[in-house]
Short mmCIF file of C-alpha atoms and ligand atoms in Angstrom, two decimals:
data_model
loop_
_atom_site.label_atom_id
_atom_site.label_comp_id
_atom_site.label_asym_id
_atom_site.label_seq_id
_atom_site.Cartn_x
_atom_site.Cartn_y
_atom_site.Cartn_z
CA MET A 1 2.82 20.48 -31.82
CA THR A 2 3.56 16.81 -31.13
CA SER A 3 2.36 14.28 -33.65
CA LEU A 4 -0.44 11.86 -32.92
CA ALA A 5 2.03 8.97 -32.94
CA ASP A 6 4.13 10.73 -30.28
CA ARG A 7 1.06 11.29 -28.13
CA VAL A 8 0.12 7.64 -28.44
CA ARG A 9 3.65 6.67 -27.42
CA GLU A 10 3.34 8.99 -24.44
CA ALA A 11 0.02 7.35 -23.49
CA LEU A 12 1.62 3.93 -23.70
CA THR A 13 4.01 4.84 -20.86
CA THR A 14 1.03 4.24 -18.55
CA VAL A 15 0.67 0.61 -19.63
CA ILE A 16 2.29 -1.65 -17.07
CA ASP A 17 3.44 -5.15 -17.93
CA PRO A 18 1.35 -7.26 -15.56
CA GLU A 19 4.15 -9.65 -14.69
CA ILE A 20 7.19 -7.39 -14.58
CA ARG A 21 5.20 -4.44 -13.30
CA LYS A 22 7.10 -1.83 -15.24
CA PRO A 23 5.89 0.35 -18.12
CA ILE A 24 6.02 -1.55 -21.40
CA THR A 25 7.77 1.44 -22.91
CA ASP A 26 10.66 1.03 -20.40
CA LEU A 27 10.90 -2.63 -21.33
CA ASP A 28 11.26 -1.77 -25.02
CA MET A 29 8.14 -3.76 -25.79
CA VAL A 30 6.61 -1.09 -28.04
CA ARG A 31 8.04 -1.83 -31.46
CA SER A 32 6.09 0.67 -33.53
CA VAL A 33 3.24 3.10 -33.56
CA GLU A 34 1.67 3.74 -36.95
CA VAL A 35 -1.06 6.27 -37.56
CA SER A 36 -3.09 6.33 -40.71
CA ASP A 37 -5.61 8.83 -41.95
CA GLY A 38 -8.69 9.23 -39.88
CA GLY A 39 -6.94 8.35 -36.63
CA HIS A 40 -6.55 4.60 -37.06
CA VAL A 41 -3.59 3.46 -34.95
CA VAL A 42 -1.63 0.23 -35.14
CA VAL A 43 0.60 -0.42 -32.13
CA GLY A 44 3.32 -3.04 -32.61
CA VAL A 45 4.00 -4.79 -29.29
CA ASP A 46 6.71 -7.38 -28.75
CA LEU A 47 5.94 -9.81 -25.97
CA THR A 48 8.75 -11.25 -23.88
CA VAL A 49 7.79 -14.81 -24.83
CA ALA A 50 5.37 -16.19 -27.39
CA GLY A 51 3.13 -18.01 -24.93
CA CYS A 52 2.88 -15.01 -22.61
CA PRO A 53 -0.09 -15.99 -20.43
CA LEU A 54 -1.12 -12.41 -19.88
CA LYS A 55 -1.06 -11.21 -23.43
CA SER A 56 -4.78 -10.47 -23.49
CA THR A 57 -4.27 -8.10 -20.55
CA ILE A 58 -1.52 -6.31 -22.45
CA VAL A 59 -3.62 -6.01 -25.60
CA ARG A 60 -6.54 -4.68 -23.57
CA ASP A 61 -4.44 -2.09 -21.74
CA VAL A 62 -2.57 -0.96 -24.83
CA THR A 63 -5.85 -0.55 -26.71
CA ALA A 64 -7.44 1.37 -23.86
CA ALA A 65 -4.44 3.70 -23.39
CA ALA A 66 -4.18 4.51 -27.10
CA GLN A 67 -7.93 4.98 -27.41
CA ARG A 68 -7.89 7.70 -24.73
CA VAL A 69 -5.66 9.90 -26.92
CA ASP A 70 -7.52 12.72 -28.64
CA GLY A 71 -7.72 12.12 -32.37
CA VAL A 72 -7.49 8.32 -32.20
CA THR A 73 -10.51 6.60 -33.67
CA ASP A 74 -9.60 2.96 -33.44
CA VAL A 75 -6.69 0.81 -32.36
CA ASP A 76 -5.15 -2.44 -33.53
CA VAL A 77 -2.42 -4.24 -31.64
CA ASP A 78 0.09 -6.14 -33.72
CA LEU A 79 1.69 -8.69 -31.43
CA GLY A 80 5.19 -10.01 -31.98
CA VAL A 81 7.86 -11.63 -29.85
CA MET A 82 11.20 -10.22 -28.72
CA THR A 83 14.31 -11.59 -30.31
CA PRO A 84 16.77 -13.42 -28.03
CA GLU A 85 19.02 -10.31 -28.17
CA GLN A 86 16.14 -8.05 -27.09
CA ARG A 87 15.34 -10.40 -24.24
CA ALA A 88 18.96 -10.50 -23.11
CA LYS A 89 19.00 -6.71 -23.13
CA MET A 90 15.80 -6.57 -21.07
CA ARG A 91 17.06 -9.10 -18.56
CA SER A 92 20.23 -7.17 -18.08
CA LYS A 93 18.26 -3.93 -17.72
CA LEU A 94 16.01 -5.53 -15.10
CA ARG A 95 19.03 -6.75 -13.21
CA GLY A 96 20.42 -3.25 -13.11
CA GLY A 97 22.95 -3.82 -15.81
CA ASN A 98 24.06 -6.96 -14.08
CA GLY A 99 24.00 -9.83 -16.54
CA ASP A 100 24.55 -12.66 -14.07
CA PRO A 101 21.78 -13.68 -11.72
CA VAL A 102 22.52 -12.72 -8.16
CA ILE A 103 20.29 -12.86 -5.08
CA PRO A 104 19.02 -9.29 -4.92
CA PHE A 105 18.05 -9.56 -1.25
CA SER A 106 21.55 -10.33 -0.07
CA GLN A 107 23.17 -7.44 -1.95
CA PRO A 108 24.51 -4.63 0.18
CA GLY A 109 21.94 -1.90 0.38
CA SER A 110 18.94 -4.15 -0.29
CA LEU A 111 15.86 -2.52 1.22
CA THR A 112 13.71 -5.66 1.18
CA LYS A 113 12.77 -7.10 4.55
CA VAL A 114 13.01 -10.89 4.42
CA TYR A 115 11.03 -12.88 6.93
CA ALA A 116 11.29 -16.66 7.23
CA ILE A 117 8.21 -18.16 8.79
CA ALA A 118 9.40 -21.05 10.94
CA SER A 119 8.09 -23.53 13.48
CA GLY A 120 9.23 -26.47 15.49
CA LYS A 121 6.39 -28.80 14.77
CA GLY A 122 4.48 -29.31 11.58
CA GLY A 123 0.87 -28.37 11.00
CA VAL A 124 0.84 -25.37 13.38
CA GLY A 125 -0.18 -22.95 10.65
CA LYS A 126 3.00 -21.54 9.10
CA SER A 127 1.68 -21.60 5.58
CA SER A 128 -1.69 -20.17 6.61
CA VAL A 129 0.09 -17.37 8.47
CA THR A 130 2.43 -16.73 5.53
CA ALA A 131 -0.38 -16.57 2.97
CA ASN A 132 -2.49 -14.28 5.14
CA LEU A 133 0.32 -11.95 6.10
CA ALA A 134 1.31 -11.63 2.46
CA VAL A 135 -2.10 -10.67 1.10
CA ALA A 136 -2.92 -8.47 4.10
CA MET A 137 0.27 -6.48 3.54
CA ALA A 138 -0.29 -6.32 -0.19
CA ALA A 139 -3.74 -4.90 0.41
CA GLN A 140 -2.02 -2.10 2.40
CA GLY A 141 0.06 -1.25 -0.67
CA VAL A 142 3.20 -3.09 0.49
CA ARG A 143 5.08 -4.85 -2.33
CA VAL A 144 5.20 -8.46 -1.21
CA GLY A 145 6.66 -11.69 -2.55
CA VAL A 146 6.19 -15.19 -1.16
CA LEU A 147 8.68 -18.00 -1.67
CA ASP A 148 7.34 -21.33 -0.69
CA ALA A 149 10.47 -23.04 0.55
CA ASP A 150 8.64 -26.07 1.88
CA ILE A 151 9.99 -28.35 -0.80
CA TYR A 152 8.28 -31.52 0.40
CA GLY A 153 5.05 -30.14 1.77
CA PHE A 154 4.38 -27.09 -0.41
CA SER A 155 0.92 -25.69 0.15
CA ILE A 156 1.21 -22.02 -0.81
CA PRO A 157 -0.06 -22.35 -4.40
CA ARG A 158 -3.36 -23.73 -3.22
CA MET A 159 -3.72 -21.28 -0.35
CA LEU A 160 -3.15 -18.34 -2.69
CA GLY A 161 -5.13 -19.85 -5.55
CA VAL A 162 -2.23 -19.98 -7.99
CA ASP A 163 -2.47 -22.69 -10.61
CA ARG A 164 0.08 -21.68 -13.16
CA GLN A 165 3.81 -21.74 -13.52
CA PRO A 166 6.06 -18.73 -13.68
CA THR A 167 6.59 -17.43 -17.21
CA ARG A 168 10.04 -18.33 -18.42
CA VAL A 169 11.97 -15.64 -20.23
CA ASP A 170 15.01 -17.70 -21.13
CA SER A 171 16.79 -18.14 -17.79
CA MET A 172 14.63 -15.64 -15.97
CA LEU A 173 11.34 -16.57 -14.27
CA LEU A 174 8.47 -14.12 -13.90
CA PRO A 175 6.39 -15.14 -10.89
CA PRO A 176 2.61 -15.34 -11.08
CA ILE A 177 0.83 -12.72 -9.01
CA ALA A 178 -2.05 -13.69 -6.76
CA HIS A 179 -4.05 -11.22 -4.69
CA GLY A 180 -1.28 -8.68 -5.41
CA VAL A 181 1.49 -11.01 -4.19
CA LYS A 182 4.32 -12.47 -6.32
CA VAL A 183 4.39 -16.17 -5.68
CA VAL A 184 6.94 -18.88 -6.40
CA SER A 185 6.76 -22.39 -5.09
CA ILE A 186 8.57 -25.58 -5.75
CA GLY A 187 5.06 -26.94 -6.25
CA MET A 188 4.91 -25.12 -9.55
CA PHE A 189 7.71 -27.24 -10.97
CA VAL A 190 6.67 -30.67 -9.77
CA PRO A 191 4.25 -32.78 -11.82
CA ALA A 192 0.98 -33.15 -9.89
CA GLY A 193 0.91 -36.04 -7.42
CA GLN A 194 4.63 -36.77 -7.58
CA PRO A 195 6.83 -36.74 -4.51
CA VAL A 196 9.99 -34.65 -4.40
CA VAL A 197 13.04 -36.67 -3.45
CA TRP A 198 15.91 -34.25 -3.03
CA ARG A 199 18.84 -34.14 -0.67
CA GLY A 200 20.37 -31.14 1.08
CA PRO A 201 22.67 -29.87 -1.71
CA MET A 202 19.88 -30.04 -4.25
CA LEU A 203 17.52 -28.22 -1.93
CA HIS A 204 20.13 -25.52 -1.46
CA ARG A 205 20.61 -25.16 -5.19
CA ALA A 206 16.85 -25.00 -5.83
CA LEU A 207 16.39 -22.33 -3.21
CA GLU A 208 19.32 -20.36 -4.60
CA GLN A 209 17.76 -20.54 -8.04
CA PHE A 210 14.38 -19.39 -6.87
CA LEU A 211 16.01 -16.42 -5.21
CA ALA A 212 18.29 -15.44 -8.09
CA ASP A 213 16.58 -16.52 -11.28
CA VAL A 214 13.13 -15.22 -10.39
CA TYR A 215 12.55 -11.60 -11.27
CA TRP A 216 11.14 -10.36 -7.97
CA GLY A 217 11.38 -6.71 -8.82
CA ASP A 218 11.56 -4.13 -6.07
CA LEU A 219 9.94 -5.75 -3.04
CA ASP A 220 9.31 -4.26 0.36
CA VAL A 221 8.83 -7.64 1.96
CA LEU A 222 9.69 -11.22 1.02
CA LEU A 223 8.11 -13.97 3.06
CA LEU A 224 9.56 -17.47 3.06
CA ASP A 225 7.32 -20.33 4.10
CA LEU A 226 9.70 -22.85 5.66
CA PRO A 227 9.18 -26.54 6.26
CA PRO A 228 8.80 -27.43 9.99
CA GLY A 229 11.88 -27.85 12.15
CA THR A 230 15.47 -26.87 11.88
CA GLY A 231 16.50 -28.80 8.78
CA ASP A 232 18.57 -28.18 5.69
CA ILE A 233 16.27 -25.50 4.30
CA ALA A 234 16.42 -23.31 7.41
CA ILE A 235 20.19 -23.44 7.27
CA SER A 236 20.29 -22.68 3.54
CA VAL A 237 18.00 -19.69 4.07
CA ALA A 238 20.34 -18.35 6.70
CA GLN A 239 23.32 -18.82 4.38
CA LEU A 240 21.73 -17.44 1.25
CA LEU A 241 19.91 -14.61 2.99
CA PRO A 242 22.06 -13.53 5.93
CA GLY A 243 19.87 -10.49 6.54
CA SER A 244 16.69 -12.55 6.86
CA GLU A 245 14.77 -12.57 10.13
CA ILE A 246 12.61 -15.27 11.66
CA VAL A 247 8.95 -15.26 12.64
CA VAL A 248 8.12 -18.25 14.85
CA VAL A 249 4.68 -19.86 14.72
CA THR A 250 3.51 -22.07 17.54
CA THR A 251 0.34 -23.41 19.09
CA PRO A 252 -0.47 -22.69 22.75
CA GLN A 253 0.49 -26.23 23.70
CA VAL A 254 3.48 -26.43 26.06
CA ALA A 255 5.07 -29.33 24.21
CA ALA A 256 4.78 -27.50 20.88
CA ALA A 257 6.13 -24.32 22.43
CA GLU A 258 9.29 -26.06 23.63
CA VAL A 259 10.04 -27.31 20.13
CA ALA A 260 9.20 -23.91 18.68
CA ALA A 261 11.59 -22.17 21.00
CA ARG A 262 14.34 -24.51 19.82
CA ALA A 263 13.52 -23.64 16.17
CA GLY A 264 13.75 -19.98 17.04
CA ALA A 265 17.00 -20.45 18.97
CA ILE A 266 18.68 -21.59 15.71
CA ALA A 267 18.97 -17.85 15.21
CA THR A 268 21.80 -17.62 17.71
CA GLN A 269 23.84 -19.95 15.53
CA THR A 270 22.91 -18.33 12.25
CA ASN A 271 23.09 -14.76 13.53
CA GLN A 272 19.54 -14.06 12.40
CA GLY A 273 17.11 -11.93 14.29
CA VAL A 274 13.78 -13.22 15.56
CA VAL A 275 11.08 -10.68 14.85
CA GLY A 276 8.40 -12.19 17.02
CA VAL A 277 6.08 -15.07 17.73
CA VAL A 278 2.63 -15.80 16.34
CA GLU A 279 0.46 -18.10 18.44
CA ASN A 280 -2.03 -19.93 16.23
CA MET A 281 -5.02 -22.09 17.11
CA SER A 282 -5.14 -20.23 20.42
CA TRP A 283 -8.76 -20.99 21.24
CA LEU A 284 -12.11 -21.76 19.71
CA GLU A 285 -14.83 -19.25 20.35
CA GLN A 286 -18.03 -20.95 21.54
CA PRO A 287 -21.49 -19.81 20.48
CA ASP A 288 -21.95 -18.31 23.96
CA GLY A 289 -18.80 -16.22 23.49
CA THR A 290 -16.57 -18.21 25.84
CA ARG A 291 -13.21 -19.47 24.66
CA LEU A 292 -12.46 -23.17 24.53
CA GLU A 293 -8.72 -23.61 24.82
CA VAL A 294 -8.36 -26.75 22.73
CA PHE A 295 -4.57 -26.82 22.85
CA GLY A 296 -4.10 -25.31 26.27
CA ALA A 297 -2.81 -21.80 26.85
CA GLY A 298 0.32 -19.77 27.12
CA GLY A 299 2.57 -21.34 24.45
CA GLY A 300 3.08 -18.18 22.44
CA ALA A 301 3.96 -16.07 25.44
CA GLN A 302 6.26 -18.81 26.66
CA VAL A 303 8.15 -19.02 23.35
CA ALA A 304 8.47 -15.21 23.28
CA ALA A 305 9.83 -15.15 26.81
CA THR A 306 12.28 -18.04 26.22
CA LEU A 307 13.60 -16.53 22.99
CA SER A 308 13.93 -13.08 24.54
CA GLU A 309 16.11 -14.63 27.19
CA THR A 310 18.15 -16.87 24.85
CA LEU A 311 18.74 -14.15 22.29
CA GLY A 312 19.09 -11.26 24.69
CA THR A 313 16.70 -9.10 22.65
CA ASP A 314 13.04 -8.38 23.00
CA VAL A 315 11.07 -10.99 21.05
CA PRO A 316 7.40 -9.94 21.20
CA LEU A 317 4.27 -12.05 20.89
CA LEU A 318 2.90 -10.55 17.67
CA GLY A 319 -0.58 -11.95 18.03
CA GLN A 320 -2.89 -14.83 18.91
CA VAL A 321 -5.00 -16.35 16.13
CA PRO A 322 -8.02 -18.37 17.19
CA LEU A 323 -9.12 -21.63 15.65
CA ASP A 324 -11.65 -20.61 13.05
CA ILE A 325 -13.26 -22.66 10.33
CA ALA A 326 -13.06 -19.60 8.08
CA VAL A 327 -9.26 -19.71 8.19
CA ARG A 328 -9.16 -23.30 6.98
CA GLN A 329 -11.90 -22.84 4.40
CA ALA A 330 -10.43 -19.70 2.91
CA GLY A 331 -7.07 -21.43 2.59
CA ASP A 332 -8.67 -24.36 0.79
CA ASP A 333 -10.47 -21.99 -1.53
CA GLY A 334 -7.39 -20.00 -2.49
CA THR A 335 -8.43 -16.63 -1.04
CA PRO A 336 -6.88 -16.16 2.41
CA VAL A 337 -9.28 -15.31 5.22
CA VAL A 338 -8.01 -11.75 5.64
CA LEU A 339 -9.58 -11.11 2.21
CA ALA A 340 -12.37 -13.68 2.13
CA ALA A 341 -13.71 -12.93 5.63
CA PRO A 342 -11.76 -10.02 7.05
CA GLU A 343 -14.19 -9.58 9.95
CA SER A 344 -14.10 -13.19 11.09
CA ALA A 345 -12.25 -13.87 14.34
CA GLY A 346 -9.33 -15.42 12.45
CA GLY A 347 -9.33 -12.70 9.81
CA ARG A 348 -9.15 -9.91 12.39
CA ALA A 349 -6.35 -11.56 14.38
CA LEU A 350 -4.26 -12.19 11.24
CA ARG A 351 -4.77 -8.61 10.05
CA ASP A 352 -3.48 -7.41 13.42
CA VAL A 353 -0.38 -9.57 13.07
CA ALA A 354 0.21 -8.16 9.57
CA ALA A 355 -0.14 -4.62 10.90
CA ALA A 356 2.36 -5.38 13.69
CA LEU A 357 4.89 -6.73 11.18
CA GLY A 358 4.17 -4.09 8.55
CA SER A 359 4.81 -1.27 11.01
CA ARG A 360 8.46 -2.21 11.12
CA LYS A 361 10.41 0.07 8.82
CA ARG A 362 11.57 -0.96 5.41
CA GLY A 363 15.30 -0.78 5.07
CA LEU A 364 18.64 -2.45 5.51
CA ALA A 365 17.05 -5.45 7.08
CA GLY A 366 18.81 -7.23 9.83
CA MET A 367 22.12 -5.53 9.06
CA HIS A 368 24.20 -4.24 11.87
CA LEU A 369 25.67 -1.13 10.37
CA GLY A 370 27.65 -0.15 13.41
CA VAL A 371 27.18 3.49 12.59
CA THR A 372 28.40 5.95 15.17
CA PRO A 373 27.32 9.59 15.11
CA VAL A 374 29.74 11.82 13.34
CA ARG A 375 31.01 14.61 15.54
CA SER A 376 31.89 17.92 14.06
CA ALA A 377 35.43 19.19 14.66
CA HIS A 378 34.29 22.28 16.54
N1 LIG B 1 -6.38 -20.62 12.95
C1 LIG B 1 -6.78 -21.68 12.27
N2 LIG B 1 -8.07 -22.13 12.37
C2 LIG B 1 -8.48 -23.20 11.68
N3 LIG B 1 -7.71 -23.95 10.88
C3 LIG B 1 -6.41 -23.57 10.78
C4 LIG B 1 -5.88 -22.43 11.44
N4 LIG B 1 -4.57 -22.32 11.10
C5 LIG B 1 -4.30 -23.33 10.28
N5 LIG B 1 -5.40 -24.08 10.05
C6 LIG B 1 -5.50 -25.30 9.23
O1 LIG B 1 -4.60 -26.24 9.81
C7 LIG B 1 -3.90 -26.96 8.81
C8 LIG B 1 -2.41 -26.76 8.93
O2 LIG B 1 -2.10 -25.42 8.65
P1 LIG B 1 -0.89 -25.02 7.75
O3 LIG B 1 -0.78 -25.85 6.52
O4 LIG B 1 -0.94 -23.56 7.57
O5 LIG B 1 0.29 -25.41 8.76
P2 LIG B 1 1.85 -25.54 8.47
O6 LIG B 1 2.55 -25.25 9.76
O7 LIG B 1 2.26 -24.77 7.29
O8 LIG B 1 1.97 -27.10 8.17
P3 LIG B 1 3.26 -27.86 7.57
O9 LIG B 1 4.18 -28.04 8.74
O10 LIG B 1 2.67 -29.16 7.10
O11 LIG B 1 3.82 -27.01 6.51
C9 LIG B 1 -4.45 -26.47 7.48
O12 LIG B 1 -5.48 -27.35 7.09
C10 LIG B 1 -5.03 -25.11 7.81
O13 LIG B 1 -6.11 -24.77 6.98
MG1 LIG B 2 3.24 -25.42 5.54
#
């Protein structure tokens, strides 16, 4: 018969580190399990870093898991901190035995789909679309990360209601998780109210760091919220993530659509695919049910048609999202509309776009494998 300590250890395999999202037993965080007479258990847990912001969650989950074991009467958790050697070992384990940070999404065989949300003009709703797609997909069980690559105009932390920095484990960053989505933004590293004054090479380096030094874990989808236009960041994204694909956001306005089509056409130069077009601010529904087309009509379809022709592949219109106060309000409040008001006009349209994107298969994103069927010799 297994000892009580062994059964407690077994129970602890169900405790998941809230930031790394792996069992604490796999991360070598359980230092000791001591059982004394009468079923009193002391579990020694080593946190990755002393100021671990989620330590109360870990204590609660460890206590609950141990308490469920037959024969345990009460549980104490003795918190400690990993030594630098233990942390180095854990980092290397998380990187698959690879000590040096690499960009996991550009490794051969990466199964993560990477979508860069781009637009020609500013203020058309890229960040709102990014935040909503991310949480809508996460709610479907998709493992999603968001990288806010809009260095100057970051807005993702507010829209997703994230107000803390990633936890630093030496050189590795553990992203905060909001509404089930791992989130990293340049905004988390800039003192409030200060402008960011960086040039191209620094932007490139910052982006590279966010991709390599952040422990993203095994993601199905990574969304990048780009700044407007075809600037340095869009080019860096294409270089650092050659398998990434572009989602173009536009308003229905003809002038905006022309600029958006140009932003999408950058894909011909960078060899990226364009997954589709999202038209945002398409109309405002009037109390009598009629649609007021504030910014005109047809921009999304026009961009999709232009890009299909330029790129020689089918670029679909993924959806039309109406103007809706709920979209703006939910973004300001930090809970995207697909969660805050899923049945609102904006919430429904954005959920449809997420479903359209999510139905694309996970796997070898954007890579042209050039596989030809193998013929048998006879
Ligand atoms: N469908 C919508 N209905 C109502 N308001 C919206 C809608 N989409 C976006 N907004 C609002 O419009 C503003 C601009 O949206 P957002 O920040 O998402 O655009 P952006 O393209 O990311 O802008 P930037 O180019 O500055 O990064 C925000 O205040 C947002 O709340
Ligand atoms: Mg934005």
